[in-house]
Tab-separated table of C-alpha atoms and ligand atoms in Angstrom:
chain	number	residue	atom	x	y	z
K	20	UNK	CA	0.000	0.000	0.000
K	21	UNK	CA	1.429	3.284	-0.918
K	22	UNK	CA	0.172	7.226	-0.023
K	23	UNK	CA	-0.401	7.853	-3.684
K	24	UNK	CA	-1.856	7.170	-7.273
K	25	UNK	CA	1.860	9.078	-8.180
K	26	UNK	CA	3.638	6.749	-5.814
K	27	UNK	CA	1.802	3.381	-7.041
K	28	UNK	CA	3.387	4.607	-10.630
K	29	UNK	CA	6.543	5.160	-9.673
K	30	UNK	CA	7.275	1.731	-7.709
K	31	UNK	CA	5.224	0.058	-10.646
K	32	UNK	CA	8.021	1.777	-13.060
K	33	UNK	CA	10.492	0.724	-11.012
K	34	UNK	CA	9.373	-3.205	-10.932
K	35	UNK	CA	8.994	-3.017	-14.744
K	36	UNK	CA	12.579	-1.226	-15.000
K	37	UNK	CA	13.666	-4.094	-12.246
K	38	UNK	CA	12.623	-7.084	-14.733
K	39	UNK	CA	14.219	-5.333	-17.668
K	40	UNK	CA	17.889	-5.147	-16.632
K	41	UNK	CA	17.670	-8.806	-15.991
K	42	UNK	CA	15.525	-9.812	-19.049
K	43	UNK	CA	16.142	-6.631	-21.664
K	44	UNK	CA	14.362	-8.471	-24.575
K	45	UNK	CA	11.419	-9.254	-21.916
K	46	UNK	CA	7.328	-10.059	-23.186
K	47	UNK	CA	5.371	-7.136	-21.230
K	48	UNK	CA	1.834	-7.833	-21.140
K	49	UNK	CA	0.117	-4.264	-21.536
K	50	UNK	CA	-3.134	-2.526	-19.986
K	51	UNK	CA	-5.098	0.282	-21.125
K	52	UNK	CA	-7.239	2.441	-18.996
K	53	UNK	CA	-6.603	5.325	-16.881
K	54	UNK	CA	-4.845	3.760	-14.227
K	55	UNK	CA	-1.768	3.086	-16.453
K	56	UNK	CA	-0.844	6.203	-17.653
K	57	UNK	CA	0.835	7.540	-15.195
K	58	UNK	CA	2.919	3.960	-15.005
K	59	UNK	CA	3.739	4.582	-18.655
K	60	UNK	CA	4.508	7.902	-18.207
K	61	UNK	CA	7.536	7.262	-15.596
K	62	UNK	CA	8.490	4.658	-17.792
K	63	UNK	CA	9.204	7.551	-20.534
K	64	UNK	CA	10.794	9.324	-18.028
K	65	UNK	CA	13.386	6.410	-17.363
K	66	UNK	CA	13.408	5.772	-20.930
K	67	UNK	CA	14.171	9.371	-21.776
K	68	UNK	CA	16.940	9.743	-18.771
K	69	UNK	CA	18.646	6.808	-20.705
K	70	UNK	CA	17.570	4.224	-17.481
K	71	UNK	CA	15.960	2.165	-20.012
K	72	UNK	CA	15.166	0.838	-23.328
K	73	UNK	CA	11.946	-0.686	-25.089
K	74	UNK	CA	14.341	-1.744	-28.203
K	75	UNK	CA	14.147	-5.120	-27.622
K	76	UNK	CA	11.220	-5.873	-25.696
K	77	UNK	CA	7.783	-7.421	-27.050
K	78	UNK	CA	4.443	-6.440	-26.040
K	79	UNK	CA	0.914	-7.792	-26.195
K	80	UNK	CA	-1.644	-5.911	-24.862
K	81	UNK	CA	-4.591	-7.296	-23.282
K	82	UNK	CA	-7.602	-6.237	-24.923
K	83	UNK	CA	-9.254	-4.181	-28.137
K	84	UNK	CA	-12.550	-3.145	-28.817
K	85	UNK	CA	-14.629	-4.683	-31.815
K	86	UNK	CA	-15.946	-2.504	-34.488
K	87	UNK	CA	-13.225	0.566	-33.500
K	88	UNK	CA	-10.353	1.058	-35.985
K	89	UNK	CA	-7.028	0.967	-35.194
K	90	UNK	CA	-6.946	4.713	-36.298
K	91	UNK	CA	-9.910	5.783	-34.393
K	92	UNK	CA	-8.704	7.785	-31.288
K	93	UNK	CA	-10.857	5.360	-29.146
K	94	UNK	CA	-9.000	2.291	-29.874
K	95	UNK	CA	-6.565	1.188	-27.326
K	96	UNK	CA	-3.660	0.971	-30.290
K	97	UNK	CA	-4.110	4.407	-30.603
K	98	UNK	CA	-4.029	4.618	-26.785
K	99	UNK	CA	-1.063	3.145	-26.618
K	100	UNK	CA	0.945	5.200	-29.322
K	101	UNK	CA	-0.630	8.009	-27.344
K	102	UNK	CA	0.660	6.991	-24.292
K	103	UNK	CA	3.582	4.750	-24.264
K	104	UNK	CA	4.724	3.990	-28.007
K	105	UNK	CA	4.918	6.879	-29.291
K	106	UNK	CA	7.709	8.229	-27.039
K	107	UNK	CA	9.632	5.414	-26.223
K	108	UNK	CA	12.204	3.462	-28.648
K	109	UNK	CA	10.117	0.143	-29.140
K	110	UNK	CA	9.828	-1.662	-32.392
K	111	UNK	CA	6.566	-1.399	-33.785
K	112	UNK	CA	6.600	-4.380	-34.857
K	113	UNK	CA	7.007	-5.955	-32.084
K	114	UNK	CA	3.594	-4.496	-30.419
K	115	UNK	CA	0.925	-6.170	-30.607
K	116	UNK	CA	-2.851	-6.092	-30.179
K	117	UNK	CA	-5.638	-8.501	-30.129
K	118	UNK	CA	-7.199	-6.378	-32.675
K	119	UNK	CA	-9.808	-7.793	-35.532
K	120	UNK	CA	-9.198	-6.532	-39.237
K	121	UNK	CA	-12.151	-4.975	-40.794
K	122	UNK	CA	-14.214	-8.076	-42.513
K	123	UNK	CA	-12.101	-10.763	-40.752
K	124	UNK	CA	-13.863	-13.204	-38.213
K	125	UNK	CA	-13.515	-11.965	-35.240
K	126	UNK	CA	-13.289	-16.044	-33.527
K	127	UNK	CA	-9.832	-16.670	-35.444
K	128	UNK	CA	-8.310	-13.623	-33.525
K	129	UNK	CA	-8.223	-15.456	-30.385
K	130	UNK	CA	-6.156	-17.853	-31.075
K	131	UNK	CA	-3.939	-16.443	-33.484
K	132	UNK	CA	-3.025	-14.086	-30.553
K	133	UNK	CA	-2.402	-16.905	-28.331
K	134	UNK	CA	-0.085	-18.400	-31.084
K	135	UNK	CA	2.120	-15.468	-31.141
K	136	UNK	CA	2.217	-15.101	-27.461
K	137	UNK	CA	3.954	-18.525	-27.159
K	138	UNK	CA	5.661	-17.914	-30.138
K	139	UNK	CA	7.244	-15.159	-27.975
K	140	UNK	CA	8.349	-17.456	-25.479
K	141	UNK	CA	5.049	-16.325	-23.215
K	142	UNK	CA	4.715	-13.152	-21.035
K	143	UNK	CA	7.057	-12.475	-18.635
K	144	UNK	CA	5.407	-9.613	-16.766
K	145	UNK	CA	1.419	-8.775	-17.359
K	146	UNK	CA	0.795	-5.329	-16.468
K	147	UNK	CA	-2.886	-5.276	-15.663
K	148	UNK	CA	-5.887	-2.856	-13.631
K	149	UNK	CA	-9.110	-3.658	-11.968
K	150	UNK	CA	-12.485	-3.251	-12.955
K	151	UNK	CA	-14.849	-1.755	-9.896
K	152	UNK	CA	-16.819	-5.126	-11.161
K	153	UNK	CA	-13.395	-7.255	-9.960
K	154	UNK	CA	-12.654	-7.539	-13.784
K	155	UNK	CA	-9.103	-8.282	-15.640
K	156	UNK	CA	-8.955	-7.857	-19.686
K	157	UNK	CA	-12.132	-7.543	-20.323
K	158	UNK	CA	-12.860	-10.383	-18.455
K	159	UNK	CA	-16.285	-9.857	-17.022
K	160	UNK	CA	-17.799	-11.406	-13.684
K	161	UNK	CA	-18.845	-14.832	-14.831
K	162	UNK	CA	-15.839	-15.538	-17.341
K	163	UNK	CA	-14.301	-19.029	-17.366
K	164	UNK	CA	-11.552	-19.326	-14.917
K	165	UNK	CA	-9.944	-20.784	-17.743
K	166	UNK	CA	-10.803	-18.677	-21.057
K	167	UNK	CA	-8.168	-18.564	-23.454
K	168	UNK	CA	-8.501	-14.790	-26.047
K	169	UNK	CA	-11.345	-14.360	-27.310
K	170	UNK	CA	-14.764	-12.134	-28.278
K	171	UNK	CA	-16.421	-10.900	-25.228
K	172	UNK	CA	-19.692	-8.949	-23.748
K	173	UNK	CA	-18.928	-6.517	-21.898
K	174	UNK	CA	-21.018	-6.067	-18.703
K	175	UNK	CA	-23.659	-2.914	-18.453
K	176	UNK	CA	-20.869	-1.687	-15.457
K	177	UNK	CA	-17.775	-1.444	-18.030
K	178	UNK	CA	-19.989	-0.337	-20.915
K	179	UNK	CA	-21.682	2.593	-18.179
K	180	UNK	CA	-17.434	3.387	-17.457
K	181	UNK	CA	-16.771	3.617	-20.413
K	182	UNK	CA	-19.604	5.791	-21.446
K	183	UNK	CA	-18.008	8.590	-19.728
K	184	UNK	CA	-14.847	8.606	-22.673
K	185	UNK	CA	-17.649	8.997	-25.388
K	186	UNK	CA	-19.524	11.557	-26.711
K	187	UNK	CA	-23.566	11.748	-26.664
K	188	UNK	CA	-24.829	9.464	-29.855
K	189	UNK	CA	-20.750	7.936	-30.231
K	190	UNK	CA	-20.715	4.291	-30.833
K	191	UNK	CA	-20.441	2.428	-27.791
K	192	UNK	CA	-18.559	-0.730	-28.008
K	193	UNK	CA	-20.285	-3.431	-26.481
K	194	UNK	CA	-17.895	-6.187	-27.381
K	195	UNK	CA	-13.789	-6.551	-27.014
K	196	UNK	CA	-11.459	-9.134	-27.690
K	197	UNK	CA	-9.834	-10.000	-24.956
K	198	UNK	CA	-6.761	-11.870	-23.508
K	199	UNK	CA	-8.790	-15.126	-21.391
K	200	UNK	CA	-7.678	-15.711	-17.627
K	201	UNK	CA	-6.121	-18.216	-18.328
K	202	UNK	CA	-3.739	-16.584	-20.750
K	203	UNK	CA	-3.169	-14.006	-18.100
K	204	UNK	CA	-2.752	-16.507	-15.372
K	205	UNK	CA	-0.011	-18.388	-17.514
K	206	UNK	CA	2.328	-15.240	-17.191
K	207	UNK	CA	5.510	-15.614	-15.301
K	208	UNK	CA	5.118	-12.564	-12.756
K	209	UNK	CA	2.132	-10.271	-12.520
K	210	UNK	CA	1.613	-6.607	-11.120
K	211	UNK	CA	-1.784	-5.211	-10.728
K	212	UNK	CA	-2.346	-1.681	-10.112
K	213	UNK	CA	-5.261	-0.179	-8.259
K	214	UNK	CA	-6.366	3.255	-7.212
K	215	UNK	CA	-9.070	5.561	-6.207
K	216	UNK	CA	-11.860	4.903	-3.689
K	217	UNK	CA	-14.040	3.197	-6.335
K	218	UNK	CA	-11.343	0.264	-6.707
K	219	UNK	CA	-11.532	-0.361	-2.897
K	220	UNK	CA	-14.452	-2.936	-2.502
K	221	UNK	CA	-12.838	-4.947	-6.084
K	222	UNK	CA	-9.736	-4.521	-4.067
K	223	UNK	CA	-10.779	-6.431	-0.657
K	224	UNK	CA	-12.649	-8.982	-3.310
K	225	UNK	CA	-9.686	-9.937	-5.583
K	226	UNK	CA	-7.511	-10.294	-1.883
K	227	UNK	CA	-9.174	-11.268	0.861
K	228	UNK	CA	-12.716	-13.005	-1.148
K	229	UNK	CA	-12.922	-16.667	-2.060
K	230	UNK	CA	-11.739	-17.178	-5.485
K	231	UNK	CA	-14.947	-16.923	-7.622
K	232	UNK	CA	-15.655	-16.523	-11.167
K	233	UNK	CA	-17.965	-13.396	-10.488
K	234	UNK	CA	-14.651	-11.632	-9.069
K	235	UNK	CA	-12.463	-12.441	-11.510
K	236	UNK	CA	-9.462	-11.082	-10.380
K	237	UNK	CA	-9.354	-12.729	-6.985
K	238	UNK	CA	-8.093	-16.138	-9.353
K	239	UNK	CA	-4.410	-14.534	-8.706
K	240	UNK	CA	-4.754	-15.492	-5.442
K	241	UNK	CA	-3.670	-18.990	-7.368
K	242	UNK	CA	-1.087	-17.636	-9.127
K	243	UNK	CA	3.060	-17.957	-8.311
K	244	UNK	CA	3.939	-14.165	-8.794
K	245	UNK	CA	1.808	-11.289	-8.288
K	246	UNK	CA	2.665	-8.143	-6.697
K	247	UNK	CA	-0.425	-5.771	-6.140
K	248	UNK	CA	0.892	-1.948	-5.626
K	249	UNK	CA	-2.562	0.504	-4.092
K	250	UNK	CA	-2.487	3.535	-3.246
K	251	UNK	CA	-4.420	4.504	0.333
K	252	UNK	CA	-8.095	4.853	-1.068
K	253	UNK	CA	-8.119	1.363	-2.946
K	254	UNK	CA	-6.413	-0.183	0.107
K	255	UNK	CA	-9.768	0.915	2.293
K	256	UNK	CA	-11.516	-2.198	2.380
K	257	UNK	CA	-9.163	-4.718	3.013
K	258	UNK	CA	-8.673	-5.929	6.511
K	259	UNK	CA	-5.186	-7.284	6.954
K	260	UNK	CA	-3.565	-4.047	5.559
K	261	UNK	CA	-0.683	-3.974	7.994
K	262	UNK	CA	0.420	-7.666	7.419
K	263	UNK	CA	0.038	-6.694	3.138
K	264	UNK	CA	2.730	-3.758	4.395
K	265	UNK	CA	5.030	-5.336	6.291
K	266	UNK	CA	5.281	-8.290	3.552
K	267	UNK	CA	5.579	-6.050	1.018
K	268	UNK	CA	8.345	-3.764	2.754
K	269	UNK	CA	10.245	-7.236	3.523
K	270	UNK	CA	10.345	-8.114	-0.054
K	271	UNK	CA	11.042	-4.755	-1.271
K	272	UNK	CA	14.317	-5.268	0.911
K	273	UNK	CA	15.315	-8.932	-0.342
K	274	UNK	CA	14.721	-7.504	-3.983
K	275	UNK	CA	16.988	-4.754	-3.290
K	276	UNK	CA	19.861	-6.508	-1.685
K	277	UNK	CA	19.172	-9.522	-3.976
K	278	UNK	CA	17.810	-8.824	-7.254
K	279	UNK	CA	14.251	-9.586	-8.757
K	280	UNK	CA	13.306	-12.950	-8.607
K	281	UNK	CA	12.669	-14.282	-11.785
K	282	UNK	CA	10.321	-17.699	-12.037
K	283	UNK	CA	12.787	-19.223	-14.892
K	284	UNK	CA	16.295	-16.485	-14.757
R	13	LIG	C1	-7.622	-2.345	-19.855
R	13	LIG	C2	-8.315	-3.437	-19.166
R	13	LIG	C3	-9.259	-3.198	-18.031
R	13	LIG	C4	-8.855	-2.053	-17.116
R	13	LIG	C5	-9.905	-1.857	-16.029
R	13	LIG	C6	-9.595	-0.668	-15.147
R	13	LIG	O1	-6.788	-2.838	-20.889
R	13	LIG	O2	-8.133	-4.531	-19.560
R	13	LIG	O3	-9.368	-4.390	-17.283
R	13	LIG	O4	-7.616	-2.329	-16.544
R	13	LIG	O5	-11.168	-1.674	-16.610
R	13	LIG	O6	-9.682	0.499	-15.903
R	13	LIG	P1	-9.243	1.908	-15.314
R	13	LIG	O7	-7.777	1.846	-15.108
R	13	LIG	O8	-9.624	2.885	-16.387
R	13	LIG	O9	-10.001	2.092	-14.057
């Protein structure tokens, strides 16, 4: 738990800058959304202050939108050149987004993405956020604990958050293709980011609930390597705080002294 949104960014930076000098040709896995931005934005700090390079790293990003172009502002590739891409020194063609041609079947997307992903040699770090619904991708309560990328609904919540991006009468997506949880699950380490008071009771959920389908972030609690950074507001619900600090404070310390742990370095 940290004091700040600003905070939660810059230790997030610093875990991502952490796994590059051991792995600089690492798979990130990539979130949209407006908790990243300010992630991605210290990363172009580092990036710019010569800390760090994107030259040889891969990225897949965990969702798109159906029936938005790549081109249209609202698209999360244009999201990401926006906010990340464009002022960093990555490879273009190394990025990549589960995105669905114009007149292609949206079904074959899925697992073509998956392909590449192990083609890649799978993700090493997935970057990911929190619906207020418990959602990760654009996996929606109710998702298969062990969906694979694919087409999904998305729930009246996200479509209602999302509303507030779009202008009155704009075409509102109502379906995205999305990394499964299962794809995110098979990821070697995973950071989630959380903040504001409206993340607090998907927060407690994903932590301290039982591991349900209808909150389906709290399936990391299954996984090897997750490191959840909140700042004070999203950390309101959740009832062992002080253990969550002193763990993470103790970690923080072996990492420093140590180096990251990494699953298969
Ligand atoms: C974005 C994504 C979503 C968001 C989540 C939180 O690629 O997959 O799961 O991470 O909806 O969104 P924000 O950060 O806007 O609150």
């Amino acid at each position: 738990m940290l004091d700040s949104a600003g905070k939660v960014a810059e230790r997030g930076a610093e875990l991502v800058a952490r796994v590059l000098r051991v792995r600089p040709n690492a798979v990130l896995g990539l979130a949209t959304g407006k908790t990243p931005i300010k992630l991605y934005r210290q990363l172009i700090g580092k990036y710019r202050a010569g800390e760090l390079s994107f030259g040889r790293v891969s990225t897949f990003n965990l969702d798109e939108y159906l029936g938005i172009e790549p081109d249209d502002p609202r698209s999360y590739r244009a999201y990401m050149e926006r906010e990340f891409f464009g002022h960093v020194d990555i490879d273009r063609a190394n990025t990549h987004i589960p995105a669905c041609p114009p007149g292609e079947n949206p079904k074959q997307v899925g697992p073509r993405y998956e392909e590449r992903i192990r083609h890649a040699g799978g993700i090493d770090l997935q970057i990911l956020g929190i619906g207020q619904n418990g959602h990760i991708g654009f996996n929606e309560p109710s998702s298969s604990l062990n969906s694979r990328t694919r087409v999904k609904t998305l729930a009246g919540k996200t479509v209602e958050d999302n509303s507030e991006l779009l202008s009155p009468g704009e075409f509102q997506p109502r379906l995205a293709i999305t990394m499964g949880i299962a794809t995110i699950m098979q990821a070697r380490r995973v950071l989630l980011l959380a903040t504001g008071a409206k993340k607090a009771a998907a927060v407690a959920q994903m932590v301290e609930g039982p591991v349900t389908a209808m909150c389906p972030a709290s399936i990391l609690q299954m996984h090897e390597y997750v490191t959840v950074l909140v700042d004070e507001a999203a950390a309101a619900a959740l009832k062992n705080r002080a253990y969550y600090d002193l763990t993470f404070r103790e970690n923080e310390a072996l990492d420093e002294r140590f180096g990251a742990y990494y699953a298969d370095s």
